PDB file of C-alpha atoms in Angstrom:
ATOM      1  CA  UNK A  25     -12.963 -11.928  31.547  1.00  0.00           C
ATOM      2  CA  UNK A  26     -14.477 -10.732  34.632  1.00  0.00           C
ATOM      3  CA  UNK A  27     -14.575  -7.422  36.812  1.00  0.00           C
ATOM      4  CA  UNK A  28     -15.036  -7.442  40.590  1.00  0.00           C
ATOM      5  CA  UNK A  29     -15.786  -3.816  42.232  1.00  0.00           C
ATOM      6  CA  UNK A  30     -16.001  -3.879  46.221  1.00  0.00           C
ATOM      7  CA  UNK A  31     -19.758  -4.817  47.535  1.00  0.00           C
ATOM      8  CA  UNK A  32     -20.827  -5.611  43.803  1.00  0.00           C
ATOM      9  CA  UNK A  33     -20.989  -9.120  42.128  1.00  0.00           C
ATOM     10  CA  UNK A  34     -18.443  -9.911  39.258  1.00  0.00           C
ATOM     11  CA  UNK A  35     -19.543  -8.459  35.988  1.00  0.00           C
ATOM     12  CA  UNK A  36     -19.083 -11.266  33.420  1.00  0.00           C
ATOM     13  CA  UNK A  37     -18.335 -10.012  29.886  1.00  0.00           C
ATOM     14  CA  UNK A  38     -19.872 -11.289  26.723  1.00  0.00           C
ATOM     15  CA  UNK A  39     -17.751 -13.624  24.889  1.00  0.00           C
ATOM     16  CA  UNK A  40     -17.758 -12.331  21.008  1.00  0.00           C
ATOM     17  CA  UNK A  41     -15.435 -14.403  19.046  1.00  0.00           C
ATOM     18  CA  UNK A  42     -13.022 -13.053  16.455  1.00  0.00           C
ATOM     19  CA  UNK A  43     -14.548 -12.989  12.714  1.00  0.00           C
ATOM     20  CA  UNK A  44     -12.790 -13.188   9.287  1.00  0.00           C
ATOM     21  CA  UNK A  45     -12.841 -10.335   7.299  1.00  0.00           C
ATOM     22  CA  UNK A  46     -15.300 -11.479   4.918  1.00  0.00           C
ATOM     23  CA  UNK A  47     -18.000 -12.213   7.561  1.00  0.00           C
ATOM     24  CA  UNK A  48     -18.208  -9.067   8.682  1.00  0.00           C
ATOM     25  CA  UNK A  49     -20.703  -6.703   7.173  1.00  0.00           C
ATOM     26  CA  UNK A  50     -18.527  -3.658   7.951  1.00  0.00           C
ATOM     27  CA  UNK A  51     -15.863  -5.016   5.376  1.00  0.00           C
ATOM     28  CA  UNK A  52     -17.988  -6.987   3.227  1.00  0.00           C
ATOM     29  CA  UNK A  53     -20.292  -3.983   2.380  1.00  0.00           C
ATOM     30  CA  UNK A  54     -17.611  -1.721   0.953  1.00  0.00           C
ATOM     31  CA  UNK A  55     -15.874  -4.398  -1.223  1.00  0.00           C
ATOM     32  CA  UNK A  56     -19.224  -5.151  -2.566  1.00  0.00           C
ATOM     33  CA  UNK A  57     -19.771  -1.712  -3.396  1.00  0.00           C
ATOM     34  CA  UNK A  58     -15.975  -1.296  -4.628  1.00  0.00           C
ATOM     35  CA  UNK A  59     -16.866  -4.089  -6.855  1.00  0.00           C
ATOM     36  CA  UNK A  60     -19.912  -2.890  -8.076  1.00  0.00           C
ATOM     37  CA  UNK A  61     -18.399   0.679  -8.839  1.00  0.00           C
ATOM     38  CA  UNK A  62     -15.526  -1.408 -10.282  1.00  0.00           C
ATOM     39  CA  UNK A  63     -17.758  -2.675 -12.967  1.00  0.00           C
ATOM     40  CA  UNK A  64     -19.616   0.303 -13.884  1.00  0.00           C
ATOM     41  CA  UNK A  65     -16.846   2.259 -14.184  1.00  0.00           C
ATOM     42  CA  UNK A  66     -15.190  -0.438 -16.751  1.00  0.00           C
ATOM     43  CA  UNK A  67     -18.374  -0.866 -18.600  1.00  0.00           C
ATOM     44  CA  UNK A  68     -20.014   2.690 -18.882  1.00  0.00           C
ATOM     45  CA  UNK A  69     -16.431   4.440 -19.653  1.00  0.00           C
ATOM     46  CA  UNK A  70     -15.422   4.814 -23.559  1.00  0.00           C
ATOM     47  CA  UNK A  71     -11.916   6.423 -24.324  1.00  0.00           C
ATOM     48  CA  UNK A  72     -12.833   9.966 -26.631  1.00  0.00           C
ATOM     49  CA  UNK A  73     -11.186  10.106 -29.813  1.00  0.00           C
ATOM     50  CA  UNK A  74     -10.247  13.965 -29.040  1.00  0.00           C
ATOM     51  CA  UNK A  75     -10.335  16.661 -26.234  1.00  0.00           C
ATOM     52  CA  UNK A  76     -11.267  19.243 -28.182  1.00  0.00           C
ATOM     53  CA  UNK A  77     -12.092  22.799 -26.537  1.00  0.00           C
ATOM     54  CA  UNK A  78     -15.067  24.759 -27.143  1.00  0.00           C
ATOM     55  CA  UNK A  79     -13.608  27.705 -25.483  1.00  0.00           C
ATOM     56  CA  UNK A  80     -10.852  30.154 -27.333  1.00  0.00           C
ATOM     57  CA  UNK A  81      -7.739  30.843 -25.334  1.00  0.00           C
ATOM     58  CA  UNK A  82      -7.631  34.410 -24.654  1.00  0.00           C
ATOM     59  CA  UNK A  83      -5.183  35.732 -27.507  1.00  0.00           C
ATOM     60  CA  UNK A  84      -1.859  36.986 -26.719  1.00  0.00           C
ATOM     61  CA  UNK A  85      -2.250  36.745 -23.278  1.00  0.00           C
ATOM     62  CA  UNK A  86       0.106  34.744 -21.261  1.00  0.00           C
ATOM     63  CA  UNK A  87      -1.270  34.973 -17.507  1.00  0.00           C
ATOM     64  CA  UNK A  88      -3.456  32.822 -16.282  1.00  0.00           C
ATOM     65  CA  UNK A  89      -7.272  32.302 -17.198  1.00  0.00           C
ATOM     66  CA  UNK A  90      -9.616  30.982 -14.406  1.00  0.00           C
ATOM     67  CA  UNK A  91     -12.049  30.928 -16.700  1.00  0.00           C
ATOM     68  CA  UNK A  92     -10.711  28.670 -19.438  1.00  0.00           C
ATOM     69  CA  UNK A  93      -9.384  26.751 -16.398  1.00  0.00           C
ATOM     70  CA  UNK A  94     -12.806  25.929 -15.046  1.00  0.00           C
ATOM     71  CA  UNK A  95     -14.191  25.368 -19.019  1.00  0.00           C
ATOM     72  CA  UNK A  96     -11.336  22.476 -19.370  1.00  0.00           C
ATOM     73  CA  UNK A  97     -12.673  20.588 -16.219  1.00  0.00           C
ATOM     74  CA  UNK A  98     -15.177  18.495 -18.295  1.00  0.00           C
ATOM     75  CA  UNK A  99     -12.524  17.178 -20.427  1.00  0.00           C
ATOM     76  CA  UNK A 100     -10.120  16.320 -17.636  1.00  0.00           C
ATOM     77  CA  UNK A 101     -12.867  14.278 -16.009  1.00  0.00           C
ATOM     78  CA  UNK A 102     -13.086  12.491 -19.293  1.00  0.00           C
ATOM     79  CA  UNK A 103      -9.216  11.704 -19.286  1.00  0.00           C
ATOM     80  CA  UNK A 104      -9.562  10.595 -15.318  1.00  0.00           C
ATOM     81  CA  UNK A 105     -11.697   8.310 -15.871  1.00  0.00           C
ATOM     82  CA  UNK A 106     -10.294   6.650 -18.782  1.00  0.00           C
ATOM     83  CA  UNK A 107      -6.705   6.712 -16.477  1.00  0.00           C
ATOM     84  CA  UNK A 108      -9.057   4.842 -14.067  1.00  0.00           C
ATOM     85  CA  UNK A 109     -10.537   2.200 -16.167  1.00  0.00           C
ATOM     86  CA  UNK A 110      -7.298   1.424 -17.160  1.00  0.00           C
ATOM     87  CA  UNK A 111      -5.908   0.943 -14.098  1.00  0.00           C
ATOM     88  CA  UNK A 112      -8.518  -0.977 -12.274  1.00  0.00           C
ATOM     89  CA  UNK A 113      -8.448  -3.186 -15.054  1.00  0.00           C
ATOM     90  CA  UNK A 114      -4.543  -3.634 -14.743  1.00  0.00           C
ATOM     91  CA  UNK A 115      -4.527  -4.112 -11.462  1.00  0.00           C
ATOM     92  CA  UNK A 116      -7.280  -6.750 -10.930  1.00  0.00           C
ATOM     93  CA  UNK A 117      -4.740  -8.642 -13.211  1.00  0.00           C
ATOM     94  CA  UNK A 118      -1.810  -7.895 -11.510  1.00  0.00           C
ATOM     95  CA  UNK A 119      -3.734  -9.015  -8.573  1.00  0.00           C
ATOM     96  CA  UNK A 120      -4.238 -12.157  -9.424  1.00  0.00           C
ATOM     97  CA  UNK A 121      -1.385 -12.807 -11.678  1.00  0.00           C
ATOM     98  CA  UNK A 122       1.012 -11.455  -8.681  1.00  0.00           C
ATOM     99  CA  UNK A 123      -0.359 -14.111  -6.732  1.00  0.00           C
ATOM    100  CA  UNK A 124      -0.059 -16.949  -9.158  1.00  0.00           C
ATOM    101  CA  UNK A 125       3.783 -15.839  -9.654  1.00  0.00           C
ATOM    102  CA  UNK A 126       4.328 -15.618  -5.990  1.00  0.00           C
ATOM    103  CA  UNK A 127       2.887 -19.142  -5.360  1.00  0.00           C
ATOM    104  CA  UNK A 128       5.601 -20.358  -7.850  1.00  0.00           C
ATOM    105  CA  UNK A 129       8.988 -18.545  -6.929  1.00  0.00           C
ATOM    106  CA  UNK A 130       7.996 -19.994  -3.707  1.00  0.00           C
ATOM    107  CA  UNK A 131       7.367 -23.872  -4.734  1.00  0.00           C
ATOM    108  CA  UNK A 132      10.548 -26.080  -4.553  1.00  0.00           C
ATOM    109  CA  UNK A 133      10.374 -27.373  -7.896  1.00  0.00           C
ATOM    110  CA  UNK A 134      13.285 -25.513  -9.210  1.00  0.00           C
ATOM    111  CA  UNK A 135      12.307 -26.010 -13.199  1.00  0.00           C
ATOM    112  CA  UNK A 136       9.490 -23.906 -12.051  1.00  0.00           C
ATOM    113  CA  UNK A 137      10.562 -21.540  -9.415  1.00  0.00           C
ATOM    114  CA  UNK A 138      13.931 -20.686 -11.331  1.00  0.00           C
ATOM    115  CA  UNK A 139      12.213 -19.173 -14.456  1.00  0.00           C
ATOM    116  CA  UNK A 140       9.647 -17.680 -12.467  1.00  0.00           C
ATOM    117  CA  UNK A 141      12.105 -15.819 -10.163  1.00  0.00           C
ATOM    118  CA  UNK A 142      14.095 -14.728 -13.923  1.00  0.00           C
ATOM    119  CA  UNK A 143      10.573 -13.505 -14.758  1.00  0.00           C
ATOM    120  CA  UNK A 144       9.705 -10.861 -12.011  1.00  0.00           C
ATOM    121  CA  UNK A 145      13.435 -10.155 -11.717  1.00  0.00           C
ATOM    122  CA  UNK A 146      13.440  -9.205 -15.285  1.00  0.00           C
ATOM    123  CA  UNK A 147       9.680  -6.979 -15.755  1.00  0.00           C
ATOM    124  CA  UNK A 148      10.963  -5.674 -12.335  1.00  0.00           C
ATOM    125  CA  UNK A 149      13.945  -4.181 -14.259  1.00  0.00           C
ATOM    126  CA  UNK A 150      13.025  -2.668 -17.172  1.00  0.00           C
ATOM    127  CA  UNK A 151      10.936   0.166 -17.451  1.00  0.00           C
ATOM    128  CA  UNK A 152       6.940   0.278 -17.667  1.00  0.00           C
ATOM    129  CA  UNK A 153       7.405   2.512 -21.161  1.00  0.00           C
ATOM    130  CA  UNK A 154       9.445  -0.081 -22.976  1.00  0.00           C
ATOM    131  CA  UNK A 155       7.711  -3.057 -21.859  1.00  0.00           C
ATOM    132  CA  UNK A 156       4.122  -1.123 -23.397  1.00  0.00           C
ATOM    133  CA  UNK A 157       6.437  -0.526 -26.550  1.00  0.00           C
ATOM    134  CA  UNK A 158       7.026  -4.292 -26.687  1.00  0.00           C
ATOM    135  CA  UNK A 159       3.311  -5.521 -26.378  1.00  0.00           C
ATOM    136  CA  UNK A 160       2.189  -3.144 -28.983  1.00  0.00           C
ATOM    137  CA  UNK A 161       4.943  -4.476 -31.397  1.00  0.00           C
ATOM    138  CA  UNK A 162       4.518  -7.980 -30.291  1.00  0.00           C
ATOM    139  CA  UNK A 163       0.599  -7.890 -30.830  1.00  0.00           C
ATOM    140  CA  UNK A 164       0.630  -6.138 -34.012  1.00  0.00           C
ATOM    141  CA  UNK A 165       2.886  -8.812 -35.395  1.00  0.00           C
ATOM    142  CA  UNK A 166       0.501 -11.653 -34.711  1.00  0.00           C
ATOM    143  CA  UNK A 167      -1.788 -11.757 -37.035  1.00  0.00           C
ATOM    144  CA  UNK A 168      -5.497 -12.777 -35.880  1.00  0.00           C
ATOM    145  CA  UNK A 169      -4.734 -10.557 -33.026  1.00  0.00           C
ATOM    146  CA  UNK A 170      -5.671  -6.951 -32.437  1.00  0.00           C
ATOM    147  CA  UNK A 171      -5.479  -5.046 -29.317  1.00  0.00           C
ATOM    148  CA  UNK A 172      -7.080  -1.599 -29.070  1.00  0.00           C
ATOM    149  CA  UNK A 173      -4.596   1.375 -27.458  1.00  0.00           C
ATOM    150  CA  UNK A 174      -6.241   0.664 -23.831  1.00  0.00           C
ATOM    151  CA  UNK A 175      -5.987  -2.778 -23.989  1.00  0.00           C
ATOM    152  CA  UNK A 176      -2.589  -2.455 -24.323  1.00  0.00           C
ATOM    153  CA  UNK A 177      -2.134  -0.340 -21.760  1.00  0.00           C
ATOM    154  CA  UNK A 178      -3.906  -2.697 -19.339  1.00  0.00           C
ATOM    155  CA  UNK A 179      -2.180  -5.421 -20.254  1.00  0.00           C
ATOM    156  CA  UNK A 180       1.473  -3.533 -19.909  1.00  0.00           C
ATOM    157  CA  UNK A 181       0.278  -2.276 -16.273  1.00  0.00           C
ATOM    158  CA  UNK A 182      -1.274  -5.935 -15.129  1.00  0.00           C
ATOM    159  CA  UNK A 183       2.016  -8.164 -16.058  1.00  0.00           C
ATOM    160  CA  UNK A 184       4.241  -4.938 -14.756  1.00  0.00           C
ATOM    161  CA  UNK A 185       3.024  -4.701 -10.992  1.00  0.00           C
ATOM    162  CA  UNK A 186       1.792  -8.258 -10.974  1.00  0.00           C
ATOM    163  CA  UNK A 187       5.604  -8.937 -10.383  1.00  0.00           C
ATOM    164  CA  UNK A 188       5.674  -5.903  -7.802  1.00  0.00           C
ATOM    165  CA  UNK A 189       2.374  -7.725  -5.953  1.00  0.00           C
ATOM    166  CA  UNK A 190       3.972 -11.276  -6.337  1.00  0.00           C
ATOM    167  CA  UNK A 191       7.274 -10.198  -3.782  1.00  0.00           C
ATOM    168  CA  UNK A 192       4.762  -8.166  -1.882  1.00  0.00           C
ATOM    169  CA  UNK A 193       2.566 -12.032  -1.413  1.00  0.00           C
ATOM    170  CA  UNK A 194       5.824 -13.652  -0.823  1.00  0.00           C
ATOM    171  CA  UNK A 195       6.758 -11.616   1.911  1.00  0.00           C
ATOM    172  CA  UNK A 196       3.178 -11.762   3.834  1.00  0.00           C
ATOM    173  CA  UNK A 197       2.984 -15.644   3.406  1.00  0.00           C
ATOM    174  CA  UNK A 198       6.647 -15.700   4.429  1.00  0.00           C
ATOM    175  CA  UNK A 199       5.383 -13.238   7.472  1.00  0.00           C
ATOM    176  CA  UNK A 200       2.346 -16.069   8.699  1.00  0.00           C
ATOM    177  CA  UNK A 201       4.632 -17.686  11.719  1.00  0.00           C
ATOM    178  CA  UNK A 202       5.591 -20.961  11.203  1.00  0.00           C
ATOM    179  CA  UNK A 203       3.617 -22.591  14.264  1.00  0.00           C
ATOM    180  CA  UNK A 204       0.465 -21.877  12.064  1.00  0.00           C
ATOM    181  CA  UNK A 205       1.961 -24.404   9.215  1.00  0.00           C
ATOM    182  CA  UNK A 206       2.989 -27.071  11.708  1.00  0.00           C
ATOM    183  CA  UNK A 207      -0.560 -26.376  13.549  1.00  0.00           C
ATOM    184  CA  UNK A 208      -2.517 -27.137  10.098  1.00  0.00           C
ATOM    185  CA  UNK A 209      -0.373 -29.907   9.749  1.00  0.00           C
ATOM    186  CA  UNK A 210      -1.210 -31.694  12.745  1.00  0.00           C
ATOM    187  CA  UNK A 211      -4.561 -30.822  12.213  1.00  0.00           C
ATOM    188  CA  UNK A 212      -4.403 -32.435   9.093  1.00  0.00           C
ATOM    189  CA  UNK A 213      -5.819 -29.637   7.142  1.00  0.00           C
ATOM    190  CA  UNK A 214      -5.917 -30.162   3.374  1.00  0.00           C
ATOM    191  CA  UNK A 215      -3.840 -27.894   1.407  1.00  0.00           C
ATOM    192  CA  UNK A 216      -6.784 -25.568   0.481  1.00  0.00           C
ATOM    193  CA  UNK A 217      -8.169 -25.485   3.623  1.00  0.00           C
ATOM    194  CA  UNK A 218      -4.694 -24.743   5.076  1.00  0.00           C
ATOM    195  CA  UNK A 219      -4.150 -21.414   2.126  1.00  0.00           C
ATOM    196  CA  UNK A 220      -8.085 -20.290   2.934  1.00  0.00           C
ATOM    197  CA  UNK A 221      -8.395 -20.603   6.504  1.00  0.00           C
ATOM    198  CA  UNK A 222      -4.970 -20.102   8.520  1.00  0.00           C
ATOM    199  CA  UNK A 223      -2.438 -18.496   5.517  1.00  0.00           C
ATOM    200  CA  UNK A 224      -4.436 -16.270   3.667  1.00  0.00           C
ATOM    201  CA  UNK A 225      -6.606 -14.232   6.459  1.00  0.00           C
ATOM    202  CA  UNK A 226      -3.264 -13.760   8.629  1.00  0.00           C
ATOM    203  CA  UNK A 227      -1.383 -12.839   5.167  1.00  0.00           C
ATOM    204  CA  UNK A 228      -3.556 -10.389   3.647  1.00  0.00           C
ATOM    205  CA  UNK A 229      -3.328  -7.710   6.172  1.00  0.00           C
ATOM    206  CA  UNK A 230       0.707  -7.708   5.964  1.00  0.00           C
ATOM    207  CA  UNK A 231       0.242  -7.146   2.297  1.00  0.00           C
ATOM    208  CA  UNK A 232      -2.469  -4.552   2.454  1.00  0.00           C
ATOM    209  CA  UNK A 233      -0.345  -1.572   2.420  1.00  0.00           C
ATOM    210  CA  UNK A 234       1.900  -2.869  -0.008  1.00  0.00           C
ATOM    211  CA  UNK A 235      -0.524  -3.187  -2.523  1.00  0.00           C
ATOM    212  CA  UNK A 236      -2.085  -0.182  -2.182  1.00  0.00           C
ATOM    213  CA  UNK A 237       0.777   1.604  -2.629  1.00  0.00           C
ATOM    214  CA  UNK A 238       1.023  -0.294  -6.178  1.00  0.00           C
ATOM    215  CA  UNK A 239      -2.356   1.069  -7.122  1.00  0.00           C
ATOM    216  CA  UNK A 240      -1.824   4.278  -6.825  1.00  0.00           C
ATOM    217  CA  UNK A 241       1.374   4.142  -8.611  1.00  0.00           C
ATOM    218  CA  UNK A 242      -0.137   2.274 -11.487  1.00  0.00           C
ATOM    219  CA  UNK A 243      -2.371   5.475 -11.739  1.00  0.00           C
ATOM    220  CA  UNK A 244       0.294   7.605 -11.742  1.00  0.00           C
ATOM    221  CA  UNK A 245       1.795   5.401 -14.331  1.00  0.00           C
ATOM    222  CA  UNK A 246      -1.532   5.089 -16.320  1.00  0.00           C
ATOM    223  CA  UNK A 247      -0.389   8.104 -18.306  1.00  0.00           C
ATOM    224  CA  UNK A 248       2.644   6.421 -20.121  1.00  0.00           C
ATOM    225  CA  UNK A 249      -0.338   4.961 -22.167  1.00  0.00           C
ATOM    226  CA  UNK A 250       0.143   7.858 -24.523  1.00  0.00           C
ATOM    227  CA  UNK A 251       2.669   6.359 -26.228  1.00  0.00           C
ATOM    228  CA  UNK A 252       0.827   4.096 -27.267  1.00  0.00           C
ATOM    229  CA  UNK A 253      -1.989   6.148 -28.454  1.00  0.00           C
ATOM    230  CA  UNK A 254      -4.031   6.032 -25.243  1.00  0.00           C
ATOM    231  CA  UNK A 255      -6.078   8.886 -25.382  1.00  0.00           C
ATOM    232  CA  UNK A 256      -5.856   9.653 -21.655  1.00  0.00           C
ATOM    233  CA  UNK A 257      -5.334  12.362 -18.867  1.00  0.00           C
ATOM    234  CA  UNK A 258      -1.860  13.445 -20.615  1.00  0.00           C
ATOM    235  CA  UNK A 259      -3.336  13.136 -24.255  1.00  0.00           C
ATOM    236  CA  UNK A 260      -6.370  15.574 -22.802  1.00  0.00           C
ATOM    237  CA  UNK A 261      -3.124  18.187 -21.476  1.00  0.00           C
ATOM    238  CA  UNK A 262      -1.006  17.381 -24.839  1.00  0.00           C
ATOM    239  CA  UNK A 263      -3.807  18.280 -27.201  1.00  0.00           C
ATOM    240  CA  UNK A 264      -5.119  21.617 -25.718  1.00  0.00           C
ATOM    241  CA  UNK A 265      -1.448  22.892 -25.332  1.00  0.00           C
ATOM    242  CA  UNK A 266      -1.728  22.001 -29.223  1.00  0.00           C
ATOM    243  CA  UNK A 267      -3.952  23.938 -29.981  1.00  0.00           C
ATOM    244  CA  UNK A 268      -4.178  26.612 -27.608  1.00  0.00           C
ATOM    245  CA  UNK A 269      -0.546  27.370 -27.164  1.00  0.00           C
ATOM    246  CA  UNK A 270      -0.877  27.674 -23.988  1.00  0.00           C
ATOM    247  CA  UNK A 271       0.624  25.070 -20.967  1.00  0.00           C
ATOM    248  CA  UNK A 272       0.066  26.069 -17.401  1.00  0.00           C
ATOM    249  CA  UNK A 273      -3.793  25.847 -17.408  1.00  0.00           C
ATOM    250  CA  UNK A 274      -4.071  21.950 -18.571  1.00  0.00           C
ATOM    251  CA  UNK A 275      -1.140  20.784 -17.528  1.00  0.00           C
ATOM    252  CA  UNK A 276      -1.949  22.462 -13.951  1.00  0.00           C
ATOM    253  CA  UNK A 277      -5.628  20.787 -14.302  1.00  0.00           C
ATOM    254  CA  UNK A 278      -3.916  17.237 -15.316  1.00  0.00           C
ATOM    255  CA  UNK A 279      -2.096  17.657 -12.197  1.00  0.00           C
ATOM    256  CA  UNK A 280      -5.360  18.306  -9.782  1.00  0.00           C
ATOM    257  CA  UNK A 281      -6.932  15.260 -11.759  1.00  0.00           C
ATOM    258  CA  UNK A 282      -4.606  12.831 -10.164  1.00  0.00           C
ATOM    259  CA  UNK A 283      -4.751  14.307  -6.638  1.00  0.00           C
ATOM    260  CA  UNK A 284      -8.527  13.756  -6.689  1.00  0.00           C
ATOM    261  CA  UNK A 285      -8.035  10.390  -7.689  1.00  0.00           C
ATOM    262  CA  UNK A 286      -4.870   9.172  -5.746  1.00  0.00           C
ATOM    263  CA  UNK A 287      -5.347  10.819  -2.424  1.00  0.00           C
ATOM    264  CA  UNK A 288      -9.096   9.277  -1.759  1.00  0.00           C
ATOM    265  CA  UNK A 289      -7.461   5.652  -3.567  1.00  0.00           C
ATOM    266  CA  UNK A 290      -4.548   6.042  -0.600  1.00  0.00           C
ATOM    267  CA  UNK A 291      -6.974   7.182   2.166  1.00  0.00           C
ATOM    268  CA  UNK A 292      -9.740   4.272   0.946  1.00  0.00           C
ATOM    269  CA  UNK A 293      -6.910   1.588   1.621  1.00  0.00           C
ATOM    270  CA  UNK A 294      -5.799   2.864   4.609  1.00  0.00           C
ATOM    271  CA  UNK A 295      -9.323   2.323   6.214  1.00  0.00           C
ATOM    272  CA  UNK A 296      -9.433  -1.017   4.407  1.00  0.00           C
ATOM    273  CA  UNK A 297      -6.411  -2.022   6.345  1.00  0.00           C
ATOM    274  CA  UNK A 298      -7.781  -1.003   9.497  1.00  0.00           C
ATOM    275  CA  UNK A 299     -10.859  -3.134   9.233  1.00  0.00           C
ATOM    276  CA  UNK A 300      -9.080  -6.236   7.846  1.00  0.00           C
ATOM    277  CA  UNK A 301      -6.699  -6.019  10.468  1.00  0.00           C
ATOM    278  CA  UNK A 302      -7.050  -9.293  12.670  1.00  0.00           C
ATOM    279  CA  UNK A 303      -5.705  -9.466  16.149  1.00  0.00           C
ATOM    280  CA  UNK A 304      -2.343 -10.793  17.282  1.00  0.00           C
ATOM    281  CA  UNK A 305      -1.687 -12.916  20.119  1.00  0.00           C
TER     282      UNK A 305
END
């Protein structure tokens, strides 16, 4: 592109050609450092066996105590973070077990996209709670097998919204225009060439917002791991209103605990869609 101003020569612009995502520093930095977080937060996280107070409740007294407020903020970190491991965990399998699904509703071999479509239609339709209920009944009846609480849970929440992130692939690849598919084809791009290079990178960004809405509602549906003994965020708010009698403070602090973690989560993938963004034309 040029610019002409009166009396002046044309000003020829530099030509800088469009880069994928993942060869741009400015992207490729943060998901290495996501991923590196990721890990440390999986591996140096242990679920407690209690959240037990060292502080007594104030007897008799019903109002509320800043004090025992602040002292509880220890142990809600503890229950956060277990929430977090848990879902980061799920979700890297829903992730990639969303996409597998999606790849086969969308084949046209019907012996294979018929049960798969009666398999997302089906998790999709029953609730998160009763499909945990079912894993820990089905695993403790194979013997050989033994899941602990958390794995449970991460299993529950990865085959859950992997059916959630399967529609929300579908719909992306079903977004990519279908001049791309003929223009691979008279390329004669190879099948994975074709997925990496033209479907994928023009898919991703359409699902982007999608799937971060999933992760933060698999946080917010981390908790239902108490009922299977998951001795997270709501065990932490269960067990001091056990023992203290008292409700507002750690229920109020469970609360705060998933603002700090879903509100940066929400903002984090908002910026990631803005840099993975690729131009239209």
């Amino acid at each position: 592109m040029t610019q002409t101003t009166a009396g002046a020569a044309p000003v020829v612009e530099e030509f800088r050609p469009h880069r994928k995502w993942f060869q741009r520093p400015d992207v490729l930095v943060p998901l290495i450092l996501t991923s590196v977080g990721s890990a440390l937060l999986i591996g140096a996280v242990s679920v407690p066996a209690n959240y037990r107070t060292q502080m007594e409740a104030p007897p008799g007294d019903v109002s509320f105590d800043w004090m025992f407020f602040f002292h509880m903020v220890p142990l809600m970190v503890q229950g956060v973070l277990v929430i977090a491991k848990a879902t980061v965990l799920g979700f890297a399998v829903a992730v990639v077990l969303g996409f597998v699904l999606a790849l086969g509703r969308r084949t046209h071999v019907r012996w294979v996209s018929w049960p798969t479509a009666l398999v997302i239609e089906f998790i999709r339709s029953t609730p998160l709670l009763v499909q945990l209920f079912f894993w820990q009944a089905f695993f403790r009846s194979i013997d050989g097998i033994s899941l602990v609480p958390i794995e449970i849970l991460t299993l529950g929440l990865g085959i859950h919204y992997a059916t959630y992130c399967s529609e929300a692939y579908r719909a992306g690849i079903n977004s990519v225009d279908k001049g791309q598919w003929e223009a691979a084809t008279a390329l004669n791009l190879g099948p994975v060439t074709t997925w990496s290079r033209v479907v994928i990178p023009q898919a991703v960004p359409n699902v982007l917002p999608a799937l971060g809405n999933y992760l933060v509602a698999a946080f917010k549906d981390a908790p239902l791991g108490v009922a299977v003994n998951v001795h997270c965020l709501l065990f932490f708010a269960d067990q001091v209103r056990a023992e203290t009698f008292r409700t507002t403070e750690p229920y109020l602090l469970a609360g705060v605990g998933f603002l700090l973690v879903s509100l940066p989560a929400a903002w984090l993938v908002r910026r990631l869609e803005k840099r993975i963004s690729y131009e239209r034309v």
